[in-house]
mmCIF file of C-alpha atoms and ligand atoms in Angstrom:
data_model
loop_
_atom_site.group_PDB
_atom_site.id
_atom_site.type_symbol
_atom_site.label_atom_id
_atom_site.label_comp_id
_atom_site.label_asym_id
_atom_site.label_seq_id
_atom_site.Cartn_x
_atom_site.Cartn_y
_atom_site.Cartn_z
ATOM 1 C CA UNK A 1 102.663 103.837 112.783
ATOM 2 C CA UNK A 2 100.464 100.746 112.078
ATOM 3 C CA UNK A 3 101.992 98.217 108.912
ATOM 4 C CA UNK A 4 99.529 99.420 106.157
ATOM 5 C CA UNK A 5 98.312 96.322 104.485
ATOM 6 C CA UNK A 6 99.205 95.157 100.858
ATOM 7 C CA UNK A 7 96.326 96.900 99.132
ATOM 8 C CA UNK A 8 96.427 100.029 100.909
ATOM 9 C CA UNK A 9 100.380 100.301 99.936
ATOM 10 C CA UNK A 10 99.351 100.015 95.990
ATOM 11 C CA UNK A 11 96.801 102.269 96.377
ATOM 12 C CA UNK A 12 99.089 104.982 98.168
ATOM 13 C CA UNK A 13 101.547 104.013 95.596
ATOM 14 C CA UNK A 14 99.393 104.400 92.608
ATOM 15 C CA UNK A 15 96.821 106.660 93.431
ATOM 16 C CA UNK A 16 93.908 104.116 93.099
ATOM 17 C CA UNK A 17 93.296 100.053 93.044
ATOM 18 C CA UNK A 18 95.420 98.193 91.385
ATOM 19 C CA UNK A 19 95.282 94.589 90.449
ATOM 20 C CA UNK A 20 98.293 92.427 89.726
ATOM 21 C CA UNK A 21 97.989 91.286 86.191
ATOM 22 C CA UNK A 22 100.882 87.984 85.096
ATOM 23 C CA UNK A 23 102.846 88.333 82.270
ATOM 24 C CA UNK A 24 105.222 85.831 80.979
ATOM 25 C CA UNK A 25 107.632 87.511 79.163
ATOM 26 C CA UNK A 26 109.539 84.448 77.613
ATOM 27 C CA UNK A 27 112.367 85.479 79.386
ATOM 28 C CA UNK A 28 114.667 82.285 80.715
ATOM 29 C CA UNK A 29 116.983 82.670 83.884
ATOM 30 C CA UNK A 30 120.411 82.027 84.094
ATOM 31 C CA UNK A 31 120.445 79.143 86.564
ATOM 32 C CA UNK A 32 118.787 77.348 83.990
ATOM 33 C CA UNK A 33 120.501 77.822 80.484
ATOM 34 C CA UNK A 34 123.712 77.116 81.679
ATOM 35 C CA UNK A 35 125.242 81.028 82.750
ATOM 36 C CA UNK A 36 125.309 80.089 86.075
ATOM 37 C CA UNK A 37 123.367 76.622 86.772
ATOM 38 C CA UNK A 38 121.500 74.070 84.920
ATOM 39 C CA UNK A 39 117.937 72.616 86.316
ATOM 40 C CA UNK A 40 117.619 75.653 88.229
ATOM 41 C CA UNK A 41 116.547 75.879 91.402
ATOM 42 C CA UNK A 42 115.679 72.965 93.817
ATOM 43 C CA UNK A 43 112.476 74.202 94.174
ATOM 44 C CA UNK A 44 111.107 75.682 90.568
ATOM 45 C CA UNK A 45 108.536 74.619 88.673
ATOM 46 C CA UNK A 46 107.215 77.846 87.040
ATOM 47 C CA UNK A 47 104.198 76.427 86.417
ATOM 48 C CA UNK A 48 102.577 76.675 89.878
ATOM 49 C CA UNK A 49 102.467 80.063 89.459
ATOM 50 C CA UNK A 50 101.829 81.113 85.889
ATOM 51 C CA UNK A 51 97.881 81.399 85.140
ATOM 52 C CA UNK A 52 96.359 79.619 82.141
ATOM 53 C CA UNK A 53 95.953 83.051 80.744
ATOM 54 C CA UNK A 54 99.618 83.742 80.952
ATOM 55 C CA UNK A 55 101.746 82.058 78.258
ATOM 56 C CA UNK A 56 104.913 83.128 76.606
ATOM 57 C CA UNK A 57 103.522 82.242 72.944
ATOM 58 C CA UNK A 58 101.122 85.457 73.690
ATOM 59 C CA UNK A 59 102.972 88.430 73.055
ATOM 60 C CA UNK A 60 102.511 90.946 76.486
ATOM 61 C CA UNK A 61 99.744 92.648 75.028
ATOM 62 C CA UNK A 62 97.708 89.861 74.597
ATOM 63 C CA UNK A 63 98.333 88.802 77.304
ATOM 64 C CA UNK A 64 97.362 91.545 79.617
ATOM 65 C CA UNK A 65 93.853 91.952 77.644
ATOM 66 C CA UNK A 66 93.316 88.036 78.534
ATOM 67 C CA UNK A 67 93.990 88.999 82.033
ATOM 68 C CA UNK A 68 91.799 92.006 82.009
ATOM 69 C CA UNK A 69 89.199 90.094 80.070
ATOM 70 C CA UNK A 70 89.927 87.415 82.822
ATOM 71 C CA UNK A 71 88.908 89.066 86.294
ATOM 72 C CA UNK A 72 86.641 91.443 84.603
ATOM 73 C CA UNK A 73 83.884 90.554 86.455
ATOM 74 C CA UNK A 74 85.346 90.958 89.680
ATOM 75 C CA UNK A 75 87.629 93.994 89.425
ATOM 76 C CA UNK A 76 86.113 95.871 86.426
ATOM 77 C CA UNK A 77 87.210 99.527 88.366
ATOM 78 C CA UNK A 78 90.124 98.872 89.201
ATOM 79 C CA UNK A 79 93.594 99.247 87.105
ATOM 80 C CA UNK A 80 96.226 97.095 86.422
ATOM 81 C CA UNK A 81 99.740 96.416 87.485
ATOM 82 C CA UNK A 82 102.003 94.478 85.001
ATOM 83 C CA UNK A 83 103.621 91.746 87.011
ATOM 84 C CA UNK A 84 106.071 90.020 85.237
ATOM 85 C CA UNK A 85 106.801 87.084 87.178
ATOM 86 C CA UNK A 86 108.061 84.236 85.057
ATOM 87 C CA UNK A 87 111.074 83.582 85.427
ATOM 88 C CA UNK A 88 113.676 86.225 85.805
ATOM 89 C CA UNK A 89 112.393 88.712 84.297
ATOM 90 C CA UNK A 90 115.323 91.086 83.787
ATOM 91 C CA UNK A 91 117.668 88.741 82.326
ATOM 92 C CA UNK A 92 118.044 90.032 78.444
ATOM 93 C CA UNK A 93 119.596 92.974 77.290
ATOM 94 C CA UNK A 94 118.433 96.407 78.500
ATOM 95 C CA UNK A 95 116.776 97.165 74.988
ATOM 96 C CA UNK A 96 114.649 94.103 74.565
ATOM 97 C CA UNK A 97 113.619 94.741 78.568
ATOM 98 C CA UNK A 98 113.111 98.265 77.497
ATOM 99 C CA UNK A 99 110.562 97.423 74.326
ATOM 100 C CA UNK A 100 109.047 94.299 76.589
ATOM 101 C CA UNK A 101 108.103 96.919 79.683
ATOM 102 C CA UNK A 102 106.859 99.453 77.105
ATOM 103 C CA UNK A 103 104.486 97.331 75.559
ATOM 104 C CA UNK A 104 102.900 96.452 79.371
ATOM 105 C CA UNK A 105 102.567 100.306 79.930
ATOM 106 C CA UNK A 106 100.750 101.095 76.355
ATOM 107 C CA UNK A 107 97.712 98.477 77.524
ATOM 108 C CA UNK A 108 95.063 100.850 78.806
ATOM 109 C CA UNK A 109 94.832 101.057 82.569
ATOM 110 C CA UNK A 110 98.256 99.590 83.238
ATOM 111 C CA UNK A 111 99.527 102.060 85.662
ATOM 112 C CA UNK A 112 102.820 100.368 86.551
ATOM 113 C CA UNK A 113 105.313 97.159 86.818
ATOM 114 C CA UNK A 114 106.324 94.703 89.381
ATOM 115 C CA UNK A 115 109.398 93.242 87.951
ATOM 116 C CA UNK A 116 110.595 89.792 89.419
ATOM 117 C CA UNK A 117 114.266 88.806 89.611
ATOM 118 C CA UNK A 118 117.323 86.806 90.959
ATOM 119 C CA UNK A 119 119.711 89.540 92.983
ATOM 120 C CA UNK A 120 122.504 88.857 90.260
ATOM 121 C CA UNK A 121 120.511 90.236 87.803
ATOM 122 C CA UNK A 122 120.151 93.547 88.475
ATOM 123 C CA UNK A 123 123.503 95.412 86.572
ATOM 124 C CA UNK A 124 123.414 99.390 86.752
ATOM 125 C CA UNK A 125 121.923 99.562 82.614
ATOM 126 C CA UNK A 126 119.045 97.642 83.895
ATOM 127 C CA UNK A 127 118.443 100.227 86.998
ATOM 128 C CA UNK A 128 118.953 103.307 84.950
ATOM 129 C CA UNK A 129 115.857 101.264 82.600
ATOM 130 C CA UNK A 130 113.530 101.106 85.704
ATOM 131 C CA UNK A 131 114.661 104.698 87.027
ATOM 132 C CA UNK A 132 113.661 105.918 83.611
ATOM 133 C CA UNK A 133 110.012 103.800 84.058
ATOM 134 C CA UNK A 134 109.524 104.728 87.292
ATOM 135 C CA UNK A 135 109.242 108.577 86.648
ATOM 136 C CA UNK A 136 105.920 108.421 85.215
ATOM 137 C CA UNK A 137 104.743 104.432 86.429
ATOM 138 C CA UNK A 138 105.772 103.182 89.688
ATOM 139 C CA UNK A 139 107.288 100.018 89.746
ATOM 140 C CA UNK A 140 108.218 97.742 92.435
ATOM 141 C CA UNK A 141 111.339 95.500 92.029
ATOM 142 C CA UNK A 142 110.705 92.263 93.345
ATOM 143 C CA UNK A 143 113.666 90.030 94.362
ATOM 144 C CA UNK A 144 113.749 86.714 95.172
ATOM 145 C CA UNK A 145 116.074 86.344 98.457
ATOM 146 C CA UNK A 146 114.279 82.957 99.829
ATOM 147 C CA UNK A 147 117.023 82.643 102.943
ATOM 148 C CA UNK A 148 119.935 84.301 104.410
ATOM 149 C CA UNK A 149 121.738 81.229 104.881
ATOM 150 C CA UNK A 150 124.948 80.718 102.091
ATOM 151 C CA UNK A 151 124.648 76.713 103.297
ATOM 152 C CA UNK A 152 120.800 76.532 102.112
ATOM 153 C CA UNK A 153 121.053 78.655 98.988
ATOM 154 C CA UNK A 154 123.614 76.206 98.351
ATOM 155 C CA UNK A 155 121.556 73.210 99.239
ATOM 156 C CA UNK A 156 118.731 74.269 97.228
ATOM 157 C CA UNK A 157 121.034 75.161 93.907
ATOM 158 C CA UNK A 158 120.305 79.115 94.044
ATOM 159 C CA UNK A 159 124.051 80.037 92.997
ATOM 160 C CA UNK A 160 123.732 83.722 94.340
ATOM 161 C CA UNK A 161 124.771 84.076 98.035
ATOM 162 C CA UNK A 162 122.795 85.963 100.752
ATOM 163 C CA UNK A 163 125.335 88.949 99.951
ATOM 164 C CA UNK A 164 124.556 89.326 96.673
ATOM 165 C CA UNK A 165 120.925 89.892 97.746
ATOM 166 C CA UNK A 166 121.956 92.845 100.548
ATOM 167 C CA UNK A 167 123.819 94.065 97.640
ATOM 168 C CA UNK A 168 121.434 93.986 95.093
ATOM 169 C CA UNK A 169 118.376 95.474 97.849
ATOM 170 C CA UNK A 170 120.311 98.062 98.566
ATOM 171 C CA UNK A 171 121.309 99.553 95.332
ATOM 172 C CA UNK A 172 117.604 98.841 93.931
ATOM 173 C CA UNK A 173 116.402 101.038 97.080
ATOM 174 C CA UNK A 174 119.160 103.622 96.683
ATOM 175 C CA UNK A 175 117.823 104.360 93.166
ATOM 176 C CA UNK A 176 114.352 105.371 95.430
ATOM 177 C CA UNK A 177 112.851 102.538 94.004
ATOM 178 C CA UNK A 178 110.616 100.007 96.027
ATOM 179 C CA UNK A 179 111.779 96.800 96.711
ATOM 180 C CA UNK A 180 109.948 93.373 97.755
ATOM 181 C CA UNK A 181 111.616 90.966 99.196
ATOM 182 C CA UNK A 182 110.768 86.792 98.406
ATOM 183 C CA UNK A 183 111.031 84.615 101.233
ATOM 184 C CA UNK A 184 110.750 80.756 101.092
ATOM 185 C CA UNK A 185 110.124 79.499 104.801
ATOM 186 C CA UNK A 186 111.016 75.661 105.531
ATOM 187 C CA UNK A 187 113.561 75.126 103.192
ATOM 188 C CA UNK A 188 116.035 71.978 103.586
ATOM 189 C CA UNK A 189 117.778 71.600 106.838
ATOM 190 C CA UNK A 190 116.737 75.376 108.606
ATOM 191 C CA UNK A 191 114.658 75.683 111.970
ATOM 192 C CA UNK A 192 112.408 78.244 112.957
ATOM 193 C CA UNK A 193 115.434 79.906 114.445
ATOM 194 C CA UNK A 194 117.058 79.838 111.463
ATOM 195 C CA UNK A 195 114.174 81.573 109.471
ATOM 196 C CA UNK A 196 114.255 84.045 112.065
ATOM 197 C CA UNK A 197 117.550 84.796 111.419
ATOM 198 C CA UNK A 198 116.366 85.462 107.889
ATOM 199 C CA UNK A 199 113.712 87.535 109.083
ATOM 200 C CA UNK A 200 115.665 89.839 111.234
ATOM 201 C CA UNK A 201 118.289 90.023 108.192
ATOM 202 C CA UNK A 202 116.040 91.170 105.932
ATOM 203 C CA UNK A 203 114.173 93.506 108.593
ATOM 204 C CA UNK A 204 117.765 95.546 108.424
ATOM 205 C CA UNK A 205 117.866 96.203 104.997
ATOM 206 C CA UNK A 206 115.585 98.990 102.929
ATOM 207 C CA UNK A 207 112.996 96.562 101.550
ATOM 208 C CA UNK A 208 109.388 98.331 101.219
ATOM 209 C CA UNK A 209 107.311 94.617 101.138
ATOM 210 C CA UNK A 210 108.210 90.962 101.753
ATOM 211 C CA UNK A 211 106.474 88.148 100.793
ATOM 212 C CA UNK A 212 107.210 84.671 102.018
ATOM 213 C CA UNK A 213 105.311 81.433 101.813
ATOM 214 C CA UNK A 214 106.028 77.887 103.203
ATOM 215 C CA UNK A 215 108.165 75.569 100.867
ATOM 216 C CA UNK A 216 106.547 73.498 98.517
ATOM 217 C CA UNK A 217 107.740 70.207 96.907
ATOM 218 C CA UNK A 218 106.545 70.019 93.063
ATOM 219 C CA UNK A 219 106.557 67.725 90.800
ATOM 220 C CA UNK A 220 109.480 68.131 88.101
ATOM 221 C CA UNK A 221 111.760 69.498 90.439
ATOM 222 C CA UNK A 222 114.790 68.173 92.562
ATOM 223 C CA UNK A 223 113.053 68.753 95.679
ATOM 224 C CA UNK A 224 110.731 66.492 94.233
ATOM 225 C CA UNK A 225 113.283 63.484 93.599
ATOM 226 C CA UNK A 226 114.591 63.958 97.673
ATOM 227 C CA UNK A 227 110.853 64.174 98.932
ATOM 228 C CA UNK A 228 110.165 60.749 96.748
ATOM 229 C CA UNK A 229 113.196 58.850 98.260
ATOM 230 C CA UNK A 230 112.883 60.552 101.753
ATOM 231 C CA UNK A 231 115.901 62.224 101.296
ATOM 232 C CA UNK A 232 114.357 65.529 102.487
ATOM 233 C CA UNK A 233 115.112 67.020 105.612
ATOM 234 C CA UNK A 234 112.154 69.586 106.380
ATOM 235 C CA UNK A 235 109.880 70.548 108.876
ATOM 236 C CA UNK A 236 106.486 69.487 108.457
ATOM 237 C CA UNK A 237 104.431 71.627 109.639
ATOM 238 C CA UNK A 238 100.619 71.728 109.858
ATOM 239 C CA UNK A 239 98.420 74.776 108.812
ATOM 240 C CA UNK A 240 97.840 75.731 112.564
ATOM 241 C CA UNK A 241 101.712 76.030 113.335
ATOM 242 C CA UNK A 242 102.430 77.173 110.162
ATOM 243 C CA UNK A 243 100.253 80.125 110.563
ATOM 244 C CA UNK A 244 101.662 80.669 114.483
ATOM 245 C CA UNK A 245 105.161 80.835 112.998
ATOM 246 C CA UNK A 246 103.867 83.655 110.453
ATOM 247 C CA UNK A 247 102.917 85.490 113.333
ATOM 248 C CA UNK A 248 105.994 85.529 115.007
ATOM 249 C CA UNK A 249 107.682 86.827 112.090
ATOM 250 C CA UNK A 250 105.260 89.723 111.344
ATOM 251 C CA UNK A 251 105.398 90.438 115.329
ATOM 252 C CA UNK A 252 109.053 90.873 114.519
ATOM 253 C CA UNK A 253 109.393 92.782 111.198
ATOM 254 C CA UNK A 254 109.225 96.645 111.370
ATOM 255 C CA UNK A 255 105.678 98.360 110.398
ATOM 256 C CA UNK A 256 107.339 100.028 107.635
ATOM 257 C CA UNK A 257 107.602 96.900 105.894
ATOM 258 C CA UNK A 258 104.428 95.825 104.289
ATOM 259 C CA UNK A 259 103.874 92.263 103.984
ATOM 260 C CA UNK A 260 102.371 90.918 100.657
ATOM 261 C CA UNK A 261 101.688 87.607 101.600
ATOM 262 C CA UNK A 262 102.174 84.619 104.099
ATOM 263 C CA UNK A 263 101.248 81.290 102.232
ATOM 264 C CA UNK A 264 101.415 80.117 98.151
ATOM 265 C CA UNK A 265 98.840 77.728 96.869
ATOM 266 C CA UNK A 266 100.164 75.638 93.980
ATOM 267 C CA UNK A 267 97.535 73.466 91.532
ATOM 268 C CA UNK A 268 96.753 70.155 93.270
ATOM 269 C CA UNK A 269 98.052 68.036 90.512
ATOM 270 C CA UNK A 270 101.721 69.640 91.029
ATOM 271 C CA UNK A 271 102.181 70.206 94.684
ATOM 272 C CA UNK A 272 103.710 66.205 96.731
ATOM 273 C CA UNK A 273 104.052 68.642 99.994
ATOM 274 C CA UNK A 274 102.462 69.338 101.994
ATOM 275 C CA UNK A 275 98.757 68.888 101.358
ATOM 276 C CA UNK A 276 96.957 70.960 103.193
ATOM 277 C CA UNK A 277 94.912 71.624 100.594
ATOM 278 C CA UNK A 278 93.555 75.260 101.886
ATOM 279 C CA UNK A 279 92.411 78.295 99.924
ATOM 280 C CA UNK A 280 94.267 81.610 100.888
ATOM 281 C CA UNK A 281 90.827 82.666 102.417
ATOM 282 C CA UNK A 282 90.969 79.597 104.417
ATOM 283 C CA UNK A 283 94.375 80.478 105.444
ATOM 284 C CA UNK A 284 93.929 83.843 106.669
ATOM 285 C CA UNK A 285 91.102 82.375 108.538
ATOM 286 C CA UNK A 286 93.220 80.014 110.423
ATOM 287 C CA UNK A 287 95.608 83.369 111.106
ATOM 288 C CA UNK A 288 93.334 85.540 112.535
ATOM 289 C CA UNK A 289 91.852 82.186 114.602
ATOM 290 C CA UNK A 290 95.405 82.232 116.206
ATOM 291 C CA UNK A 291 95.933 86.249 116.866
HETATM 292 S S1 LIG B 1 113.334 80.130 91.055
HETATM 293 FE FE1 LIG B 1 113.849 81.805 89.675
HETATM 294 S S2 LIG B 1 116.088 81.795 89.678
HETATM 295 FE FE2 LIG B 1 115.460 79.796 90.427
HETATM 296 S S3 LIG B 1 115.398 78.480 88.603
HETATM 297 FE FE3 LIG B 1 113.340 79.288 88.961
HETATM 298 S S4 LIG B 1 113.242 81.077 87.626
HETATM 299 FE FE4 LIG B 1 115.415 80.595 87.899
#
């Protein structure tokens, strides 16, 4: 069986194209109002990822008709996935999750959800809500694992250990519902061999996607403080090896497990490390230089 690639497992999974649409629900996480952590991760700066279209003032409807209106142009035929990313975006109680997803599925053409979380924040009311979704809209639960290491997630302020993850994969996939995994490669003190380790973890456990990308220091984060007084203790890599060691991990993974994507591309004005200042195309280009 070859891996199918990222597209073709939406459209098998929804019946057509699909095109990932952000929402921020105005959702917090609990590693940052004080349940578990404060500051949150060492790493997080929500807004490299959150599109200027994508603002928790908006309520979710508005929000997904920006979007729409957004990429128009370029994917006018296709439908629309709901991705609530911000954040973790099952943190608040089951009803106000249940009337937030609801409103992403009554936008025309949304055919489905891909819900992003922490692995602590996935209780069994929350999983009967996304059974009861997933009947009639597929949705993919993605969960944010970044290492299998307990010593890194430490280092990097995650408060969840690598088994709460296994725990929290497995029980999303026993439900029959798919599961992404989120990989962060590079982080603090880990080797290639480490990240291996990761990457053989995670290949044993009933994940349908993974998506990793190399570490990033941002501004406004920890990370950030460390990288400014050389405190930081990573390895530098440049695109070339960077893209070698992404082969060796999809060489390793399974072919059931789809693989989303290999490399994040934060706004210039946020991202102190590193700069190699590439567009995904040029990425890929580099990748398939090195196959
Ligand atoms: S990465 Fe996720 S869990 Fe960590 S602080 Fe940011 S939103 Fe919270």
């Amino acid at each position: 069986m070859a891996r199918l690639a990222y597209s073709d497992f939406l459209r098998q999974l929804y019946g057509t194209r699909v095109q990932k649409l952000n929402v921020n629900a105005g959702l917090t996480c609990p590693n940052r109002d004080g349940s578990l952590g404060w500051g949150g991760c060492a790493y997080c700066n929500n807004a490299s990822f959150t599109p200027v279209f994508s603002h928790s003032t908006a309520s979710v409807t508005q929000q997904l008709l920006d979007a729409k209106q957004f990429y128009a142009g370029k994917y006018a035929s296709m439908k629309h996935l709901a991705y609530f990313q911000s954040f973790t975006s099952t943190y608040a109680q089951v009803e106000k999750l249940c009337s937030l997803y609801s409103e992403a599925l009554s936008v025309p053409d949304v055919v489905g959800l891909v819900i992003s979380t922490r692995p602590d924040c996935l209780s069994d009311e929350v999983l009967d809500l996304i059974c009861s979704i997933d009947r009639n809209h597929p949705v993919i639960v993605e969960i944010g694992v970044e290492t299998s290491h307990n010593r890194t997630l430490t280092l990097i302020n995650r408060c969840h250990s690598w088994q709460c993850a296994e725990d929290a994969i497995t029980r999303v996939a026993s439900r029959g519902i798919h599961v992404g995994a989120h990989l962060i490669l590079g982080l603090p003190g880990e080797s290639e061999n480490d990240m291996m380790a990761t990457v053989d973890a995670i290949a044993q456990l009933p994940i349908s996607t993974v998506k990793f990308h190399q570490l990033q220091v941002l501004r406004g984060t920890s990370l950030a403080q460390q990288w400014e007084s050389a405190a930081l203790n990573i390895i530098n890599w440049t695109p070339q090896q960077y893209a070698s060691f992404c082969h060796r991990i999809i060489s390793s993974l399974p072919e059931r497990i789809v693989v989303e994507r290999m490399v994040s591309t934060a706004p210039q004005a946020l991202l102190l490390h590193p700069k190699w200042n590439l567009k995904p195309a040029q990425f890929r280009e580099i990748f398939q230089n090195i196959l």
